Coordinates of C-alpha atoms and ligand atoms in Angstrom, one line a residue:
M537 CA 8.3 59.5 -169.0
A538 CA 5.7 58.3 -166.6
S539 CA 6.3 59.2 -163.0
K540 CA 6.0 56.6 -160.3
Y541 CA 3.3 58.7 -158.7
Q542 CA -0.3 58.8 -159.9
A543 CA -3.3 60.8 -158.9
P544 CA -5.0 59.1 -156.0
R545 CA -7.8 56.5 -156.7
G546 CA -11.0 58.2 -157.6
T547 CA -9.4 61.5 -158.4
F548 CA -8.3 63.0 -161.7
D549 CA -6.3 65.8 -163.1
V550 CA -8.1 68.5 -165.1
L551 CA -5.9 69.1 -168.1
P552 CA -6.2 72.3 -170.1
E553 CA -8.5 70.9 -172.8
A554 CA -10.9 69.6 -170.1
A555 CA -10.6 72.9 -168.1
R556 CA -12.2 74.8 -171.0
G557 CA -15.4 72.8 -170.9
R558 CA -15.6 73.2 -167.2
A559 CA -15.1 76.9 -167.5
R560 CA -18.0 77.2 -169.9
I561 CA -20.3 75.4 -167.4
E562 CA -19.0 77.6 -164.6
R563 CA -19.6 80.8 -166.6
A564 CA -23.1 79.7 -167.6
A565 CA -24.0 78.8 -164.0
A566 CA -22.5 82.1 -162.6
A567 CA -24.6 84.1 -165.1
I568 CA -27.8 82.2 -164.3
F569 CA -27.2 82.6 -160.6
A570 CA -26.5 86.3 -160.9
R571 CA -29.5 87.0 -163.0
A572 CA -31.8 85.4 -160.4
G573 CA -30.0 87.1 -157.5
Y574 CA -28.2 84.1 -156.0
E575 CA -25.0 85.5 -154.6
P576 CA -21.8 83.4 -154.4
I577 CA -20.7 82.0 -151.1
A578 CA -17.6 79.9 -150.5
T579 CA -17.0 77.8 -147.4
P580 CA -13.9 75.8 -146.3
A581 CA -13.0 72.5 -147.8
F582 CA -13.2 70.9 -144.4
E583 CA -15.5 71.3 -141.4
D584 CA -16.0 69.8 -137.9
T585 CA -17.1 66.2 -138.5
E586 CA -20.0 66.7 -136.2
L587 CA -21.6 69.2 -138.6
F588 CA -22.0 66.5 -141.2
E589 CA -23.0 63.9 -138.6
R590 CA -25.8 66.1 -137.4
G591 CA -26.6 67.8 -140.7
V592 CA -26.4 65.0 -143.3
G593 CA -27.5 62.3 -140.8
R594 CA -25.7 59.5 -139.0
S595 CA -27.8 56.9 -140.8
T596 CA -26.8 57.9 -144.3
D597 CA -24.2 56.2 -146.4
I598 CA -22.3 59.4 -146.7
V599 CA -21.7 59.7 -142.9
R600 CA -21.5 55.9 -142.3
K601 CA -19.0 55.0 -145.0
E602 CA -17.9 57.9 -147.2
M603 CA -16.4 60.7 -145.2
F604 CA -12.7 61.6 -145.4
S605 CA -12.3 62.3 -141.7
F606 CA -9.1 63.0 -139.9
E607 CA -7.8 64.4 -136.7
D608 CA -5.9 67.7 -136.7
K609 CA -3.0 68.4 -134.4
G610 CA -5.3 69.7 -131.8
E611 CA -7.1 66.3 -131.9
R612 CA -10.3 67.7 -133.4
S613 CA -12.1 65.6 -135.8
L614 CA -12.4 67.3 -139.2
T615 CA -14.0 66.1 -142.4
L616 CA -13.4 67.0 -146.0
R617 CA -16.8 68.3 -147.0
P618 CA -19.0 65.6 -148.7
E619 CA -21.7 68.2 -149.6
G620 CA -22.4 71.9 -149.5
T621 CA -25.7 72.4 -147.8
A622 CA -24.8 71.8 -144.1
P623 CA -21.7 74.1 -144.4
I624 CA -23.7 76.9 -145.9
C625 CA -26.3 76.6 -143.2
R626 CA -23.5 76.7 -140.6
A627 CA -22.2 79.9 -142.3
Y628 CA -25.7 81.3 -142.4
L629 CA -26.0 80.9 -138.6
E630 CA -22.4 81.9 -137.8
H631 CA -22.7 85.2 -139.7
G632 CA -26.2 86.0 -138.5
M633 CA -27.7 85.9 -141.9
H634 CA -31.0 84.9 -140.3
K635 CA -31.2 88.6 -139.3
L636 CA -31.1 89.7 -142.9
A637 CA -34.1 90.1 -145.1
Q638 CA -35.3 86.6 -146.0
P639 CA -34.8 84.5 -148.0
V640 CA -31.1 84.6 -148.3
K641 CA -30.2 83.4 -151.8
L642 CA -26.8 81.8 -152.2
S643 CA -24.9 79.9 -154.9
Y644 CA -21.6 77.9 -154.8
L645 CA -19.2 75.9 -156.7
G646 CA -16.3 73.8 -155.7
P647 CA -14.8 70.4 -154.8
F648 CA -16.4 67.8 -152.6
F649 CA -15.1 64.5 -151.3
R650 CA -16.7 61.2 -150.7
H651 CA -15.0 57.9 -150.2
E652 CA -17.1 56.0 -152.7
R653 CA -16.2 53.1 -155.0
P654 CA -15.0 54.9 -158.1
Q655 CA -16.7 54.3 -161.4
A656 CA -17.7 56.3 -164.5
G657 CA -19.4 59.5 -163.1
R658 CA -18.5 58.7 -159.5
Y659 CA -15.3 60.0 -158.0
R660 CA -13.8 60.6 -154.6
Q661 CA -13.1 64.3 -155.4
F662 CA -15.8 65.8 -157.6
H663 CA -17.2 69.2 -158.2
Q664 CA -20.6 70.5 -157.5
L665 CA -22.3 73.8 -158.3
G666 CA -25.5 74.6 -156.5
L667 CA -27.8 77.0 -154.8
E668 CA -29.6 77.5 -151.5
C669 CA -32.6 79.6 -150.9
I670 CA -32.8 80.0 -147.1
G671 CA -35.6 81.5 -145.0
T672 CA -38.8 80.9 -146.9
D673 CA -41.2 78.0 -147.2
S674 CA -43.0 79.4 -150.3
P675 CA -43.5 76.9 -153.1
L676 CA -42.3 79.7 -155.4
A677 CA -38.8 79.1 -154.0
D678 CA -39.0 75.4 -154.8
A679 CA -40.2 76.1 -158.3
E680 CA -37.6 78.8 -158.9
A681 CA -34.8 76.6 -157.7
I682 CA -35.9 73.7 -160.0
M683 CA -36.4 76.1 -163.0
L684 CA -32.9 77.5 -162.5
L685 CA -31.3 74.0 -162.8
S686 CA -33.6 73.2 -165.7
D687 CA -32.5 76.4 -167.4
L688 CA -28.8 75.7 -166.8
L689 CA -29.0 72.2 -168.3
G690 CA -31.0 73.6 -171.2
E691 CA -28.6 76.4 -171.8
L692 CA -25.6 74.1 -171.7
G693 CA -27.4 71.8 -174.2
V694 CA -27.4 68.6 -172.0
P695 CA -29.4 66.1 -174.0
G696 CA -32.2 63.8 -172.8
V697 CA -32.7 65.3 -169.3
Q698 CA -35.7 64.2 -167.3
L699 CA -37.0 65.8 -164.1
R700 CA -38.3 63.5 -161.3
L701 CA -40.3 65.1 -158.6
G702 CA -41.5 63.9 -155.2
S703 CA -42.4 65.1 -151.8
L704 CA -41.5 63.7 -148.4
G705 CA -44.0 65.9 -146.4
S706 CA -43.2 67.9 -143.4
L707 CA -41.1 66.5 -140.6
D708 CA -44.1 65.2 -138.6
A709 CA -45.7 63.6 -141.7
R710 CA -42.4 62.1 -142.7
R711 CA -42.0 60.6 -139.2
A712 CA -45.5 59.1 -139.3
Y713 CA -44.9 57.7 -142.8
L714 CA -41.6 56.2 -141.8
E715 CA -43.3 54.2 -139.1
E716 CA -45.8 52.9 -141.6
L717 CA -43.0 52.0 -144.0
K718 CA -41.0 50.2 -141.3
A719 CA -44.1 48.2 -140.4
H720 CA -44.4 47.2 -144.1
L721 CA -40.7 46.2 -144.2
R722 CA -40.9 44.2 -141.0
A723 CA -43.9 42.3 -142.3
H724 CA -41.8 41.2 -145.3
E725 CA -38.5 40.9 -143.5
G726 CA -37.7 37.5 -145.0
E727 CA -37.8 38.8 -148.6
L728 CA -35.4 41.8 -148.0
S729 CA -31.7 41.9 -148.7
A730 CA -29.6 41.7 -145.6
D731 CA -28.4 45.3 -146.1
V732 CA -32.0 46.6 -146.2
R733 CA -33.1 44.4 -143.3
E734 CA -30.3 45.8 -141.1
R735 CA -31.3 49.3 -141.8
I736 CA -35.1 49.0 -141.3
D737 CA -34.8 51.2 -138.2
I738 CA -32.1 53.6 -139.3
N739 CA -32.9 54.3 -142.9
P740 CA -36.0 52.6 -144.3
L741 CA -36.3 55.0 -147.2
R742 CA -33.2 53.6 -148.9
A743 CA -35.1 50.4 -149.5
F744 CA -36.7 52.1 -152.5
D745 CA -33.2 52.5 -154.0
S746 CA -32.2 48.8 -153.6
D747 CA -31.3 46.8 -156.7
D748 CA -32.0 43.6 -154.9
E749 CA -34.9 41.7 -156.6
G750 CA -36.6 40.5 -153.4
T751 CA -36.5 44.0 -151.9
Q752 CA -37.9 45.5 -155.1
G753 CA -40.8 43.1 -154.9
V754 CA -41.5 44.2 -151.4
M755 CA -41.2 47.9 -152.3
G756 CA -43.7 47.5 -155.2
S757 CA -46.5 47.2 -152.6
A758 CA -45.0 49.6 -150.1
P759 CA -46.9 52.6 -149.0
T760 CA -45.6 55.8 -150.7
I761 CA -45.3 59.1 -148.9
V762 CA -46.6 61.0 -152.0
A763 CA -49.9 59.0 -151.7
S764 CA -50.2 59.8 -148.0
L765 CA -49.5 63.5 -148.2
A766 CA -52.3 65.6 -146.5
G767 CA -53.2 69.1 -145.6
A768 CA -50.6 71.8 -145.9
D769 CA -48.0 69.3 -147.3
A770 CA -50.4 68.2 -150.1
E771 CA -51.2 71.8 -150.9
H772 CA -47.5 72.8 -151.0
F773 CA -46.7 69.9 -153.4
A774 CA -49.7 70.8 -155.6
E775 CA -48.5 74.4 -155.7
V776 CA -45.0 73.5 -156.7
R777 CA -46.4 71.3 -159.5
A778 CA -48.8 74.1 -160.6
L779 CA -45.9 76.6 -160.8
L780 CA -43.8 74.2 -162.9
D781 CA -46.8 73.4 -165.1
A782 CA -47.4 77.2 -165.6
A783 CA -43.7 77.6 -166.5
G784 CA -43.8 74.8 -169.0
V785 CA -41.2 72.7 -167.1
G786 CA -41.9 69.0 -167.7
Y787 CA -41.6 66.5 -164.9
E788 CA -42.7 63.1 -163.7
V789 CA -44.0 62.6 -160.2
D790 CA -42.0 59.7 -158.8
P791 CA -43.5 58.5 -155.5
T792 CA -40.5 56.3 -154.8
L793 CA -37.9 59.1 -155.2
V794 CA -35.5 59.2 -152.2
R795 CA -32.3 61.1 -151.7
G796 CA -29.1 60.1 -149.9
L797 CA -29.2 62.8 -147.3
D798 CA -31.4 62.8 -144.3
Y799 CA -32.3 66.5 -144.1
Y800 CA -35.0 66.6 -146.8
T801 CA -38.6 67.5 -146.1
R802 CA -41.4 68.2 -148.6
T803 CA -40.2 68.7 -152.2
I804 CA -37.4 66.6 -153.5
F805 CA -36.2 66.4 -157.1
S806 CA -33.7 64.8 -159.4
F807 CA -32.6 65.6 -162.9
V808 CA -31.5 62.4 -164.7
C809 CA -29.9 61.8 -168.0
D810 CA -30.2 58.2 -169.4
A811 CA -27.0 58.6 -171.5
L812 CA -25.1 58.6 -168.2
G813 CA -25.7 54.9 -167.4
A814 CA -25.6 53.7 -163.8
Q815 CA -24.8 57.1 -162.3
S816 CA -27.6 58.8 -164.2
E817 CA -28.3 61.7 -161.9
I818 CA -26.9 65.1 -163.0
G819 CA -28.2 67.1 -160.1
G820 CA -30.9 67.2 -157.5
G821 CA -32.0 68.6 -154.2
G822 CA -35.0 69.6 -152.3
R823 CA -36.4 71.3 -149.3
Y824 CA -34.8 71.0 -145.9
D825 CA -37.0 72.8 -143.5
G826 CA -35.6 71.2 -140.4
L827 CA -31.8 71.4 -141.0
I828 CA -31.0 74.9 -139.6
E829 CA -32.9 74.1 -136.4
Q830 CA -31.1 70.8 -136.2
L831 CA -27.8 72.8 -136.3
G832 CA -28.9 74.9 -133.4
G833 CA -30.6 77.8 -135.3
P834 CA -34.1 79.1 -135.3
P835 CA -36.7 77.2 -137.3
T836 CA -35.8 78.2 -140.9
P837 CA -37.3 76.6 -144.0
A838 CA -35.0 76.3 -147.0
V839 CA -34.6 74.7 -150.4
G840 CA -31.6 74.0 -152.6
W841 CA -29.9 71.7 -155.1
A842 CA -26.5 70.6 -156.3
A843 CA -25.4 69.4 -159.7
G844 CA -22.3 67.5 -160.5
I845 CA -20.0 69.2 -163.0
E846 CA -18.3 65.9 -164.0
R847 CA -21.8 64.4 -164.7
I848 CA -22.7 67.4 -166.9
L849 CA -19.4 67.0 -168.8
L850 CA -20.0 63.3 -169.3
A851 CA -23.5 64.0 -170.6
L852 CA -22.3 66.7 -173.0
D853 CA -19.4 64.5 -174.1
E854 CA -17.7 67.3 -176.0
V855 CA -14.3 68.8 -176.0
E856 CA -13.9 72.5 -176.4
A857 CA -11.4 73.5 -179.1
A858 CA -8.5 75.6 -177.9
P859 CA -9.2 79.3 -178.3
G860 CA -7.1 80.9 -181.1
R861 CA -4.6 83.6 -180.3
D862 CA -4.9 87.1 -181.8
A863 CA -1.3 87.7 -182.2
F864 CA 2.2 86.4 -181.9
V865 CA 5.2 88.8 -181.7
A866 CA 8.2 87.2 -183.5
I867 CA 11.7 88.5 -183.7
A868 CA 14.0 88.2 -186.7
D869 CA 17.0 89.1 -184.5
E870 CA 18.0 88.6 -180.8
S871 CA 18.3 92.4 -180.5
Q872 CA 14.5 92.7 -180.7
R873 CA 13.7 90.7 -177.5
Q874 CA 13.0 93.7 -175.2
R875 CA 10.9 95.3 -177.9
A876 CA 8.9 92.2 -178.5
M877 CA 8.2 91.7 -174.8
A878 CA 7.1 95.4 -174.4
L879 CA 4.9 95.1 -177.5
A880 CA 3.2 91.9 -176.3
V881 CA 2.5 93.5 -173.0
E882 CA 1.0 96.5 -174.7
L883 CA -1.2 94.3 -177.0
R884 CA -2.5 92.4 -174.0
R885 CA -3.3 95.6 -172.2
A886 CA -5.3 96.5 -175.4
G887 CA -7.3 93.3 -174.9
L888 CA -5.6 91.0 -177.4
A889 CA -4.4 87.5 -176.7
A890 CA -0.7 87.9 -177.6
E891 CA 2.3 85.6 -177.1
I892 CA 6.0 85.8 -177.6
D893 CA 8.5 83.0 -178.0
L894 CA 9.9 81.9 -174.7
A895 CA 12.0 79.1 -176.0
G896 CA 14.7 80.8 -178.0
R897 CA 13.5 79.5 -181.4
G898 CA 14.8 80.9 -184.7
L899 CA 12.4 82.9 -186.9
K900 CA 11.3 79.9 -188.8
G901 CA 10.6 78.0 -185.6
Q902 CA 8.7 81.0 -184.2
L903 CA 6.4 81.1 -187.3
K904 CA 5.8 77.3 -187.0
H905 CA 5.0 77.8 -183.3
A906 CA 2.6 80.7 -184.0
N907 CA 0.8 78.5 -186.4
R908 CA 0.6 75.7 -183.9
I909 CA -1.0 77.8 -181.3
G910 CA -3.5 79.2 -183.8
A911 CA -2.2 82.8 -183.9
R912 CA -4.1 84.8 -186.5
R913 CA -1.5 87.4 -187.1
V914 CA 2.3 87.5 -186.5
L915 CA 4.3 90.6 -186.1
I916 CA 7.9 90.1 -187.1
L917 CA 10.3 92.6 -185.6
E918 CA 13.3 93.2 -187.8
A919 CA 16.8 94.1 -186.6
D920 CA 16.7 97.5 -188.3
G921 CA 13.6 98.5 -186.3
S922 CA 11.1 97.9 -189.1
A923 CA 8.3 95.4 -188.8
Q924 CA 6.3 92.9 -191.0
L925 CA 2.7 91.9 -190.4
R926 CA 1.8 88.4 -191.5
D927 CA -1.7 87.1 -191.8
M928 CA -1.5 83.5 -190.9
E929 CA -4.7 82.5 -192.6
S930 CA -3.9 84.0 -196.0
G931 CA -0.2 83.9 -195.7
E932 CA 0.0 87.5 -196.9
Q933 CA 2.8 89.6 -195.4
R934 CA 3.3 93.4 -195.6
A935 CA 5.3 96.1 -194.0
A936 CA 3.8 97.5 -190.8
D937 CA 4.1 101.0 -189.4
P938 CA 6.7 100.5 -186.6
G939 CA 5.5 103.6 -184.7
N940 CA 1.9 102.3 -184.6
L941 CA 2.1 98.5 -184.1
V942 CA -0.7 98.3 -181.6
D943 CA -3.1 100.1 -183.9
E944 CA -2.0 97.9 -186.7
M945 CA -2.9 94.8 -184.7
T946 CA -6.1 96.1 -183.1
G947 CA -7.4 97.9 -186.2
G948 CA -9.5 96.1 -188.8
E949 CA -10.5 93.5 -186.2
S950 CA -14.2 93.5 -187.1
Ligands
AMP1465 P1 -26.0 64.8 -153.7 O1 -25.1 65.9 -153.0 O2 -25.7 63.4 -153.3 O3 -27.4 65.2 -153.7 O4 -25.5 64.9 -155.2 C1 -25.8 66.0 -156.1 C2 -25.0 65.7 -157.4 O5 -23.6 65.7 -157.2 C3 -25.4 64.4 -158.0 O6 -26.5 64.6 -158.8 C4 -24.2 64.2 -158.9 O7 -24.2 64.9 -160.1 C5 -23.0 64.8 -158.1 N1 -22.3 63.7 -157.3 C6 -22.6 63.2 -156.1 N2 -21.7 62.3 -155.7 C7 -20.8 62.3 -156.7 C8 -19.6 61.5 -156.9 N3 -19.1 60.7 -156.0 N4 -18.9 61.8 -158.1 C9 -19.3 62.6 -159.0 N5 -20.4 63.3 -158.9 C10 -21.2 63.2 -157.7

């Protein structure tokens, strides 16, 4: 019977069959992070609103429109985290990680919240996994970060993935470029969409993302930051590309690439998968050399990325089959209940997946249930203390040694 309550708009329940696919992604990511030395970190699901205003940027859509903010009983403004980088930088400073050997390499996984208009691949509570490499400006860190996401998507078998790469230059270069871009936009103000026009001063880069035809025409002739990169910025970008080339990671330089968060400097990247349709980005990130200083810390260069678990699942479009059970302990008589429970516990301790009937079924019902859950073998405990071992695939049944039931079940496994 349907309840009158439903999961809130833009959210979803992860049912067991969907949880298995997620677990596979999480395991693969954890192994990749561990092998490269990115240790797990977890931060709270909510933070001071100001952290995101300062970190993500007041001009971004995320801060302007998409934050789930609320006041707590002490009248503090808190926000459900819309992203993971600002909180991790906050933790990095709060726990004095800037005094550790640098860089500090961290990985994370968890729920994030944005009040966006829900559609396929876009939710109000979604899950990201990601990494941050904090405390180095080496292009090696950029290339390593990109390669780790590329490896993860490759290992998971995500089809049709493309990597887009760009660079925003250092903070100063970016500032100078933004003035140039604003001048171009102002010169063509009449051709721009109202939304872009209103934001010329606060976020001119987003004009590259517009789907308005007039705006796109204006952007076709707009100066790009990649073309204007110079000096150390140009060298940094060239080195990142050379490292990716040497590692055989394919990419396309996209001079119009922008990201929805203000903190990026120099390298930015985006992994897209065309099969995903409108929300085609699976994951992305970049360098954020100014963020930690912005949050009150020392100048600290860093790079990181996040990938959306739901987007990966959509791109994979596969359902994991339920794992089979090794064993089911059935009873032919009520008197055997305690013995069955003890035996199941022992089998589990020996590493087997073993279940017992919890619903008071008769023996026939128990065998049917064992079959339903994919049990490979069933032990039937008889009233007289004897036991039968039934192979569910072949249907063969034989007497088992009652004094040695665990061995009977664990033996002959290979
Ligand atoms: P961002 O933090 O905006 O750079 O996004 C990083 C990744 O998170 C994206 O590439 C998506 O895979 C995923 N993502 C971002 N927003 C959402 C959303 N509202 N719903 C589902 N996934 C999202």
